XYZ file of C-alpha atoms in Angstrom:
264
model
C 89.943 -8.318 18.304
C 88.861 -9.584 14.877
C 89.281 -7.671 11.587
C 85.729 -6.345 11.598
C 86.046 -4.917 15.114
C 89.445 -3.445 14.284
C 88.013 -1.789 11.171
C 85.201 -0.246 13.209
C 87.705 1.064 15.744
C 89.889 2.634 13.028
C 86.873 4.142 11.278
C 85.733 5.685 14.554
C 89.158 7.169 15.202
C 89.380 8.510 11.658
C 86.060 10.271 12.011
C 87.542 12.442 14.747
C 90.403 13.821 12.625
C 88.888 14.434 9.190
C 89.058 18.159 8.428
C 86.853 19.126 5.458
C 87.405 22.176 3.255
C 84.142 23.632 4.546
C 85.355 23.351 8.144
C 88.700 24.903 7.212
C 87.030 27.898 5.559
C 84.843 28.492 8.604
C 87.881 28.416 10.896
C 89.899 30.709 8.641
C 86.951 33.069 8.366
C 86.784 33.531 12.139
C 89.182 36.372 12.935
C 89.052 35.554 16.653
C 90.318 32.008 16.215
C 92.802 32.002 13.376
C 94.915 28.948 12.624
C 98.114 29.286 10.635
C 98.314 27.700 7.187
C 101.325 25.660 8.318
C 99.225 24.100 11.097
C 96.438 23.340 8.635
C 98.944 21.756 6.268
C 100.247 19.371 8.917
C 96.701 18.549 10.062
C 95.870 17.772 6.454
C 98.985 15.621 6.091
C 98.058 13.588 9.181
C 94.505 13.095 7.901
C 95.880 12.235 4.471
C 98.148 9.512 5.883
C 95.137 7.863 7.506
C 92.823 8.331 4.526
C 95.316 6.974 2.011
C 96.926 4.240 4.058
C 94.731 3.585 7.075
C 92.132 1.296 5.497
C 94.458 -0.810 3.364
C 93.880 -4.073 5.207
C 90.122 -3.828 4.825
C 89.809 -3.116 1.096
C 88.085 -6.439 0.547
C 85.107 -5.490 2.695
C 83.747 -2.903 0.264
C 84.333 -1.468 -3.178
C 87.400 0.732 -3.463
C 87.456 4.536 -3.642
C 84.069 4.961 -1.997
C 82.533 8.307 -1.068
C 80.909 8.484 2.377
C 78.581 11.090 3.846
C 78.419 10.710 7.619
C 79.295 7.005 7.389
C 76.713 6.358 4.644
C 78.379 4.982 1.506
C 77.155 6.600 -1.705
C 76.602 4.755 -5.019
C 79.779 3.593 -6.705
C 81.455 5.952 -9.167
C 83.495 5.066 -12.247
C 86.800 3.381 -11.462
C 89.877 5.379 -10.531
C 93.019 4.447 -12.472
C 96.763 4.969 -12.328
C 97.765 8.337 -13.789
C 101.180 9.025 -15.300
C 102.494 12.327 -13.922
C 105.753 14.179 -14.552
C 107.727 14.819 -11.325
C 107.503 18.298 -9.868
C 110.605 20.362 -9.324
C 109.841 21.491 -5.783
C 111.133 21.178 -2.224
C 110.240 17.987 -0.356
C 109.277 18.370 3.319
C 110.326 16.075 6.163
C 107.299 13.856 5.550
C 108.309 13.220 1.938
C 105.520 15.422 0.580
C 105.582 18.324 -1.839
C 103.227 21.270 -1.467
C 103.272 23.799 -4.274
C 100.970 26.732 -4.972
C 100.011 27.863 -8.468
C 97.722 30.363 -10.182
C 97.857 29.093 -13.776
C 95.867 25.894 -14.400
C 97.120 25.484 -17.970
C 100.740 25.814 -16.853
C 100.203 23.224 -14.123
C 98.846 20.737 -16.657
C 101.852 21.373 -18.881
C 104.274 20.838 -15.987
C 102.552 17.601 -14.966
C 102.182 16.321 -18.522
C 98.470 15.620 -17.940
C 95.353 16.820 -19.754
C 92.837 17.580 -17.024
C 89.193 18.503 -17.479
C 88.256 22.155 -17.913
C 84.965 24.057 -18.007
C 83.738 26.657 -20.480
C 82.451 28.584 -17.444
C 86.017 29.099 -16.124
C 86.463 32.304 -18.106
C 88.133 34.643 -15.622
C 90.820 32.989 -13.499
C 92.352 36.196 -12.170
C 91.569 35.116 -8.604
C 92.438 31.438 -8.881
C 94.314 30.036 -5.875
C 95.633 26.568 -6.588
C 97.816 24.071 -4.779
C 99.127 20.562 -5.373
C 100.111 18.096 -2.651
C 101.951 14.927 -3.678
C 104.534 12.387 -2.640
C 105.382 11.923 -6.356
C 104.980 8.151 -6.085
C 101.508 7.180 -4.812
C 99.136 10.135 -4.903
C 98.571 13.752 -5.905
C 95.847 16.149 -4.762
C 95.131 19.290 -6.775
C 92.879 21.988 -5.316
C 91.703 25.252 -6.828
C 89.689 27.958 -5.117
C 87.803 30.461 -7.298
C 88.044 28.160 -10.315
C 84.740 29.530 -11.659
C 83.682 32.941 -10.333
C 80.442 33.313 -12.328
C 78.698 36.550 -11.370
C 80.426 36.947 -7.995
C 82.235 40.290 -7.856
C 84.226 42.907 -5.893
C 87.151 40.609 -5.110
C 89.582 41.866 -2.473
C 92.662 39.906 -1.434
C 93.043 39.479 2.333
C 96.779 38.992 2.717
C 96.688 38.013 6.390
C 94.276 35.139 5.623
C 95.621 34.359 2.120
C 92.166 34.363 0.534
C 89.844 36.561 -1.483
C 86.816 38.332 -0.079
C 83.972 38.743 -2.576
C 80.321 39.693 -3.000
C 77.853 37.063 -4.158
C 75.921 37.371 -7.404
C 72.415 36.437 -8.500
C 73.349 32.971 -9.841
C 76.556 32.252 -7.903
C 76.320 32.813 -4.164
C 79.995 31.777 -4.069
C 82.718 30.937 -6.594
C 83.175 27.275 -7.544
C 86.119 25.284 -6.235
C 87.589 22.290 -8.048
C 89.701 19.485 -6.600
C 91.226 16.390 -8.171
C 92.533 13.163 -6.632
C 95.150 11.308 -8.675
C 96.410 7.775 -8.045
C 100.012 7.380 -9.203
C 100.905 3.792 -8.272
C 99.589 0.234 -8.338
C 100.038 0.131 -4.569
C 97.651 3.052 -4.084
C 95.220 1.655 -6.641
C 95.130 -1.693 -4.823
C 94.418 -0.181 -1.424
C 91.916 2.375 -2.691
C 91.202 5.930 -1.640
C 88.042 6.704 0.316
C 86.599 10.193 0.805
C 84.508 11.200 3.832
C 82.167 14.163 4.287
C 81.402 14.528 7.993
C 79.125 16.882 9.868
C 76.636 19.127 8.127
C 76.336 17.220 4.845
C 73.683 15.048 3.248
C 73.439 12.908 0.122
C 71.058 14.319 -2.484
C 71.104 12.071 -5.550
C 73.174 10.275 -8.165
C 72.872 10.641 -11.913
C 74.772 10.143 -15.165
C 76.216 13.284 -16.790
C 76.108 14.205 -20.451
C 79.586 12.715 -20.878
C 78.524 9.459 -19.221
C 80.165 10.087 -15.822
C 78.510 8.625 -12.729
C 77.976 11.616 -10.433
C 77.149 11.818 -6.713
C 75.598 15.055 -5.427
C 75.736 16.192 -1.802
C 74.938 19.441 -0.007
C 75.360 21.053 3.382
C 72.482 21.072 5.844
C 73.060 24.363 7.678
C 70.315 26.245 5.825
C 67.824 25.855 8.663
C 69.906 28.095 10.925
C 70.397 31.038 8.567
C 68.414 33.541 6.517
C 65.752 32.569 3.986
C 67.933 33.583 1.022
C 70.744 31.258 2.095
C 72.076 29.032 -0.708
C 73.533 25.733 0.510
C 76.963 24.546 -0.547
C 76.599 21.736 -3.073
C 79.244 19.308 -4.314
C 79.408 17.035 -7.341
C 81.838 14.103 -7.188
C 82.696 12.029 -10.255
C 85.556 10.122 -11.888
C 86.780 10.898 -15.400
C 89.770 9.236 -17.075
C 90.610 7.581 -13.762
C 90.800 10.891 -11.848
C 88.286 11.826 -9.150
C 86.931 15.371 -9.527
C 84.977 17.362 -6.945
C 83.178 20.620 -7.743
C 81.754 22.647 -4.837
C 79.945 25.950 -4.556
C 76.857 27.782 -3.384
C 74.704 27.580 -6.478
C 71.534 25.800 -7.551
C 71.662 22.082 -8.185
C 70.650 22.694 -11.802
C 73.612 25.047 -12.327
C 75.986 22.572 -10.707
C 74.828 19.895 -13.146
C 75.420 22.314 -16.037
C 78.976 22.839 -14.826
C 79.572 19.093 -14.580
C 78.279 18.739 -18.158
C 80.735 21.438 -19.254
C 83.796 19.607 -17.914
C 85.695 18.350 -20.962
């Protein structure tokens, strides 16, 4: 088997294990088929091992750090770079990873010694649910649910599912989530870090933000099976200061672009 055939085989196998945030939310939202957070964590770790290390040998076949939507590679973003991060004081699991939850974005930045982008629209962070996953040597992934709540309201914490229930507003059909991918080593930078959106997603467009970031926009495609007032989930992916940012939420594309322009 030559390298090209091997790459195709690995890519096919990877496509069967990628577990997107959207899929996770739908599973967690189904009270008849609940999956524990520990199971989701280990599924994510397995997927992460493949995503971070699985395509190393084939980096020369395409540009690094690509974003794919159902095996279609989107236009290239700005380059990711090595980020200097202070080590976290947290327990390391048997896989050598650290998972730590947080609810204060400013405090997290202080602990990591990194200035990350923030938005003027992130006014009320009372319901923020954040987590960081890292091996403290090659990568770090920061995720925040309810980063921007906009005009969503009536938040109720569901302890059994570890999430907030809410009512949608006129502008925001859902709160906005924010995630960040950080490369910590030359090794990780050399092998790259691809991101795949599989299933009900489609590429919409690419553009340059007010700050000069190259931005890819995608959205879900499930609107045809729901009510007329359904607002699709939209995501903006861009790289700033070497860090890859992803904003997702059920809002208009125009509002999503405004939020990207507010990230400073």
